[in-house]
Structure formats: structure tokens, C-alpha cells
GROMACS .gro file of C-alpha atoms in nm:
model
  239
    1MET     CA    1  11.130  16.386  -5.124
    2ARG     CA    2  11.355  16.486  -5.428
    3VAL     CA    3  11.738  16.542  -5.421
    4ARG     CA    4  11.893  16.721  -5.708
    5THR     CA    5  12.254  16.763  -5.798
    6ALA     CA    6  12.452  16.875  -6.079
    7ASP     CA    7  12.508  16.507  -6.144
    8ALA     CA    8  12.178  16.319  -6.052
    9GLU     CA    9  11.821  16.345  -5.920
   10TRP     CA   10  11.668  16.101  -5.687
   11THR     CA   11  11.319  16.087  -5.562
   12GLY     CA   12  11.143  15.898  -5.269
   13ALA     CA   13  10.827  15.867  -5.080
   14VAL     CA   14  10.618  15.725  -4.831
   15ASN     CA   15  10.225  15.738  -4.880
   16ASP     CA   16  10.301  16.068  -5.101
   17ASP     CA   17   9.944  16.034  -5.269
   18VAL     CA   18   9.725  16.009  -4.924
   19ASN     CA   19   9.533  16.281  -4.842
   20ARG     CA   20   9.597  16.496  -4.519
   21PRO     CA   21   9.468  16.806  -4.366
   22ALA     CA   22   9.613  17.120  -4.553
   23ALA     CA   23   9.551  17.381  -4.297
   24SER     CA   24   9.770  17.665  -4.338
   25LEU     CA   25   9.956  17.506  -4.635
   26LEU     CA   26   9.665  17.668  -4.819
   27LYS     CA   27   9.807  18.003  -4.794
   28LEU     CA   28  10.038  17.910  -5.034
   29PRO     CA   29   9.737  17.937  -5.349
   30LEU     CA   30   9.601  18.191  -5.167
   31ALA     CA   31   9.928  18.398  -5.186
   32MET     CA   32   9.975  18.281  -5.575
   33ALA     CA   33   9.621  18.404  -5.603
   34LEU     CA   34   9.642  18.732  -5.463
   35GLU     CA   35   9.996  18.848  -5.567
   36PRO     CA   36   9.901  18.928  -5.956
   37LEU     CA   37   9.611  19.144  -5.777
   38LEU     CA   38   9.816  19.360  -5.534
   39PRO     CA   39   9.832  19.659  -5.741
   40ASP     CA   40   9.421  19.651  -5.769
   41HIS     CA   41   9.389  19.686  -5.391
   42LYS     CA   42   9.427  19.965  -5.141
   43PRO     CA   43   9.635  19.979  -4.835
   44GLN     CA   44   9.426  19.885  -4.524
   45ARG     CA   45   9.397  19.968  -4.146
   46VAL     CA   46   9.518  19.731  -3.890
   47GLY     CA   47   9.182  19.803  -3.683
   48ASP     CA   48   9.017  19.702  -3.970
   49LEU     CA   49   9.159  19.370  -4.042
   50LEU     CA   50   9.090  19.214  -3.702
   51ASP     CA   51   8.794  19.083  -3.532
   52GLU     CA   52   8.752  18.904  -3.207
   53ARG     CA   53   8.877  18.573  -3.311
   54ASP     CA   54   9.219  18.801  -3.343
   55ASP     CA   55   9.412  18.728  -3.024
   56ALA     CA   56   9.723  18.573  -3.139
   57SER     CA   57   9.739  18.767  -3.455
   58VAL     CA   58  10.062  18.961  -3.532
   59LEU     CA   59   9.868  19.245  -3.594
   60MET     CA   60   9.780  19.262  -3.234
   61ALA     CA   61  10.103  19.443  -3.142
   62LEU     CA   62  10.069  19.694  -3.368
   63ASP     CA   63   9.904  20.041  -3.359
   64PRO     CA   64   9.510  19.988  -3.453
   65ASP     CA   65   9.547  20.311  -3.706
   66ARG     CA   66   9.849  20.185  -3.850
   67VAL     CA   67   9.781  20.177  -4.237
   68LEU     CA   68   9.957  19.860  -4.390
   69ALA     CA   69  10.026  19.827  -4.775
   70PRO     CA   70   9.873  19.513  -4.967
   71GLU     CA   71  10.208  19.357  -5.014
   72GLU     CA   72  10.294  19.390  -4.619
   73ILE     CA   73   9.961  19.207  -4.579
   74LEU     CA   74  10.062  18.905  -4.781
   75ARG     CA   75  10.420  18.930  -4.630
   76LEU     CA   76  10.261  18.879  -4.287
   77MET     CA   77   9.980  18.607  -4.416
   78LEU     CA   78  10.310  18.366  -4.490
   79SER     CA   79  10.597  18.471  -4.272
   80ALA     CA   80  10.355  18.459  -3.952
   81SER     CA   81  10.077  18.257  -4.082
   82ASP     CA   82   9.845  18.522  -3.984
   83ASN     CA   83   9.490  18.449  -4.011
   84ALA     CA   84   9.346  18.823  -3.977
   85CYS     CA   85   9.572  18.896  -4.324
   86ALA     CA   86   9.487  18.550  -4.460
   87ARG     CA   87   9.100  18.662  -4.427
   88TRP     CA   88   9.155  19.003  -4.598
   89ALA     CA   89   9.317  18.798  -4.881
   90LEU     CA   90   9.040  18.549  -4.933
   91ARG     CA   91   8.784  18.842  -4.955
   92SER     CA   92   9.027  19.021  -5.223
   93VAL     CA   93   9.072  18.697  -5.454
   94GLY     CA   94   8.763  18.474  -5.381
   95LEU     CA   95   8.774  18.089  -5.345
   96GLN     CA   96   8.759  18.010  -5.707
   97ASP     CA   97   9.089  18.223  -5.760
   98VAL     CA   98   9.250  18.024  -5.512
   99ARG     CA   99   9.099  17.693  -5.677
  100ALA     CA  100   9.261  17.796  -6.022
  101ALA     CA  101   9.617  17.866  -5.868
  102VAL     CA  102   9.598  17.493  -5.736
  103ARG     CA  103   9.506  17.367  -6.068
  104GLU     CA  104   9.747  17.578  -6.268
  105CYS     CA  105  10.029  17.474  -6.075
  106GLY     CA  106   9.952  17.111  -6.097
  107ALA     CA  107   9.862  17.033  -5.737
  108LEU     CA  108   9.568  16.825  -5.896
  109VAL     CA  109   9.473  16.661  -5.533
  110THR     CA  110   9.480  16.940  -5.322
  111THR     CA  111   9.131  17.048  -5.232
  112VAL     CA  112   9.022  17.392  -5.117
  113ASP     CA  113   8.689  17.516  -4.941
  114GLU     CA  114   8.575  17.796  -4.710
  115ASP     CA  115   8.561  17.671  -4.345
  116PRO     CA  116   8.212  17.666  -4.244
  117ASP     CA  117   8.297  17.693  -3.855
  118GLU     CA  118   8.571  17.960  -3.955
  119PRO     CA  119   8.418  18.211  -4.213
  120GLY     CA  120   8.662  18.369  -4.398
  121MET     CA  121   8.929  18.099  -4.377
  122LEU     CA  122   9.026  17.812  -4.583
  123THR     CA  123   8.996  17.451  -4.523
  124GLY     CA  124   9.109  17.129  -4.736
  125THR     CA  125   9.344  16.857  -4.800
  126THR     CA  126   9.680  16.819  -4.999
  127THR     CA  127   9.933  16.540  -5.048
  128ALA     CA  128  10.275  16.556  -4.969
  129ARG     CA  129  10.354  16.531  -5.352
  130ASP     CA  130  10.126  16.854  -5.413
  131ALA     CA  131  10.266  17.007  -5.085
  132VAL     CA  132  10.633  17.035  -5.257
  133THR     CA  133  10.441  17.152  -5.571
  134LEU     CA  134  10.294  17.421  -5.408
  135LEU     CA  135  10.565  17.537  -5.227
  136ASP     CA  136  10.799  17.525  -5.525
  137GLU     CA  137  10.544  17.745  -5.732
  138THR     CA  138  10.518  17.981  -5.476
  139LEU     CA  139  10.889  18.011  -5.440
  140ASP     CA  140  10.890  18.135  -5.816
  141ARG     CA  141  11.067  18.460  -5.782
  142THR     CA  142  10.978  18.547  -6.119
  143ARG     CA  143  10.626  18.514  -6.099
  144PHE     CA  144  10.570  18.592  -5.695
  145PRO     CA  145  10.855  18.793  -5.580
  146VAL     CA  146  10.666  18.894  -5.257
  147SER     CA  147  10.560  18.534  -5.152
  148ALA     CA  148  10.892  18.406  -5.209
  149PHE     CA  149  11.057  18.665  -5.024
  150ALA     CA  150  10.802  18.637  -4.725
  151LEU     CA  151  10.883  18.273  -4.707
  152GLU     CA  152  11.239  18.307  -4.704
  153HIS     CA  153  11.235  18.565  -4.403
  154SER     CA  154  10.927  18.380  -4.174
  155ILE     CA  155  10.957  18.252  -3.827
  156ARG     CA  156  11.195  18.017  -3.774
  157ASN     CA  157  11.090  17.674  -3.585
  158SER     CA  158  11.280  17.324  -3.511
  159ARG     CA  159  11.156  17.067  -3.769
  160ILE     CA  160  11.341  17.114  -4.130
  161PRO     CA  161  11.619  17.124  -4.069
  162LEU     CA  162  11.660  17.047  -3.671
  163GLY     CA  163  11.965  17.199  -3.511
  164ALA     CA  164  12.033  17.466  -3.801
  165THR     CA  165  12.213  17.803  -3.680
  166ASP     CA  166  12.260  18.131  -3.859
  167GLU     CA  167  12.572  18.048  -3.981
  168ASP     CA  168  12.462  17.724  -4.210
  169VAL     CA  169  12.076  17.811  -4.289
  170LEU     CA  170  11.826  18.065  -4.353
  171VAL     CA  171  11.485  17.918  -4.256
  172ALA     CA  172  11.166  18.059  -4.363
  173HIS     CA  173  10.846  17.899  -4.232
  174LYS     CA  174  10.483  17.919  -4.245
  175THR     CA  175  10.307  17.819  -3.917
  176GLY     CA  176   9.925  17.732  -3.852
  177THR     CA  177   9.744  17.538  -3.584
  178LEU     CA  178   9.515  17.235  -3.588
  179SER     CA  179   9.421  16.962  -3.366
  180GLY     CA  180   9.670  16.665  -3.410
  181VAL     CA  181   9.817  16.790  -3.741
  182ALA     CA  182  10.204  16.872  -3.798
  183SER     CA  183  10.322  16.917  -4.139
  184ASP     CA  184  10.611  17.091  -4.273
  185VAL     CA  185  10.723  17.127  -4.624
  186ALA     CA  186  11.056  17.264  -4.735
  187ARG     CA  187  11.330  17.339  -4.987
  188LEU     CA  188  11.662  17.329  -4.911
  189THR     CA  189  11.963  17.462  -5.125
  190CYS     CA  190  12.296  17.331  -5.062
  191ARG     CA  191  12.610  17.381  -5.177
  192THR     CA  192  12.616  17.087  -5.410
  193GLY     CA  193  12.207  17.076  -5.514
  194THR     CA  194  11.876  17.100  -5.340
  195MET     CA  195  11.612  16.896  -5.146
  196SER     CA  196  11.234  16.925  -5.166
  197ILE     CA  197  11.074  16.727  -4.860
  198ALA     CA  198  10.757  16.715  -4.731
  199PHE     CA  199  10.591  16.557  -4.388
  200LEU     CA  200  10.231  16.530  -4.375
  201THR     CA  201  10.071  16.382  -4.071
  202ASP     CA  202   9.725  16.354  -3.907
  203SER     CA  203   9.598  16.219  -3.569
  204GLN     CA  204   9.935  16.288  -3.361
  205HIS     CA  205   9.951  16.246  -2.976
  206ASP     CA  206  10.222  16.503  -2.933
  207ILE     CA  207  10.316  16.737  -3.242
  208LEU     CA  208  10.611  16.834  -3.077
  209VAL     CA  209  10.756  16.492  -3.057
  210THR     CA  210  10.622  16.512  -3.428
  211GLY     CA  211  10.827  16.783  -3.513
  212TYR     CA  212  11.113  16.657  -3.359
  213GLU     CA  213  11.118  16.337  -3.549
  214MET     CA  214  11.090  16.547  -3.874
  215GLY     CA  215  11.399  16.722  -3.802
  216VAL     CA  216  11.588  16.433  -3.693
  217CYS     CA  217  11.482  16.242  -4.018
  218THR     CA  218  11.580  16.549  -4.209
  219ARG     CA  219  11.914  16.597  -4.064
  220GLY     CA  220  11.984  16.198  -4.149
  221LEU     CA  221  11.907  16.251  -4.487
  222LEU     CA  222  12.094  16.555  -4.549
  223ASP     CA  223  12.412  16.353  -4.405
  224HIS     CA  224  12.337  16.029  -4.670
  225PHE     CA  225  12.351  16.285  -4.935
  226ASP     CA  226  12.659  16.471  -4.802
  227LEU     CA  227  12.458  16.806  -4.828
  228GLN     CA  228  12.543  17.113  -4.648
  229VAL     CA  229  12.251  17.361  -4.633
  230THR     CA  230  12.316  17.708  -4.701
  231ARG     CA  231  11.916  17.818  -4.720
  232THR     CA  232  11.587  17.653  -4.611
  233VAL     CA  233  11.265  17.765  -4.715
  234SER     CA  234  10.996  17.590  -4.528
  235ALA     CA  235  10.576  17.606  -4.460
  236GLU     CA  236  10.483  17.476  -4.129
  237VAL     CA  237  10.173  17.383  -4.001
  238SER     CA  238  10.095  17.288  -3.609
  239VAL     CA  239   9.736  17.179  -3.555
   0.00000   0.00000   0.00000
């Protein structure tokens, strides 16, 4: 975690350089690789984006003949962690461009490969330190305005920060699934500063309990630093 105020900066970590399954956090560098190329791509028919694996895709709620702009596909990939959109994104940029995005932002420990068991999907590892770096880079509104907007308007969950209401926090989450993995990385904008924080886990017996503990921990840290949250941007993985 990293806390920045007008007067000071404080960092702290536990096992922040341990590699964990990155899961859907890899959609962050995928978005960074895709966004500069959006003008080069044509709108896509929803039915052409889906296949038999996509029963849980947000696209299933849309008319298959509906046409989505590339910017909309990118937004759905991040805001709903949609895998159908992610497969299109990976076809559009290629694995090497995603790896280049990881290197360029300084997430040097993160690994990225194409999943041999899920063609068209990414697999790899990252660390808590790299996860914060990836999120911070994707939130650069100058370079990645579409991605930053999507993260700031994604699905709310109960992890970071636990118990937030519409009155004190806007939550932007990116979700995914993997067995035994519960992770969350967020930037919390407060009235007196910012907090960047990442939780990465593996082999969890109950990811709901793990997520609850993340929220309790985050709330405790906010109280310790006397930070009142005004906005949260977060990328979450549940596996």
C-alpha cells in the first residue's frame, strides 16, 4: 500500500513481491495495449463476439445483431471483466503488444501468456507491487481516457472499501474468476490524499471470507490515516 498526502508519503507491504495468479488483472495491460489502436478497428456485431463459452457474458443480455463500437467493447471488458470482449481485444493487439505494455509501465515481474486451456484468453502472474503499478498506469486519463472511465464506472463489490455508500465513494471494479484466488487492487481518492492498495492471494478456502477481510483491513487503514474516501477505483479478481 502507498499513502500520499500533501505533507508526506508512507508505504508498507507484506510479501509484495510474491508472484500470484494475475487472472483478470491482465485485462489492465490488455486495455493499455488496445486503447491507442481503437481508431484502427471497426464496430463489431455482438453475436460475432460470443461463442459457446460465454453464458456469463454481459453481451448475452444484448441483441446479437447489435453493433458495438470498439470503445464500448473496451469499456465492457474492464467494467464487467467480460471475457468475450477480452478475446476480441487480444485478437486485435496480439500477445507481444500486451507484454510490451507491461514492460513500458514498469511492472517488470508480471508475466503474460495465452492460456493453453482457454484459447484467446490471457494467463500469467503478478505481484502486489506490480498490480498497483498496472492500475495506476491504466488510470492515466491523458494516455488512456477510455480505460480510466471504464474502471471508474465498473461493478461495485464488497472488498475495497467495505461498507462504502453512494454518499462517500464511487467504486469501479473489474471482476474475474479463478479457483481459490481473491485479489483486489485499488486507488482510493480521499479529501486529504490518496491510498493505493493491493491484496493478492492464492489457495483461499473461501473467497467471500477473504474479500470481507480485505474490506475490513482497508477500512482500518483508512481510519488509521484519518482518510475520508471520495472515490475508489478498483480492479477485482475472484477465482
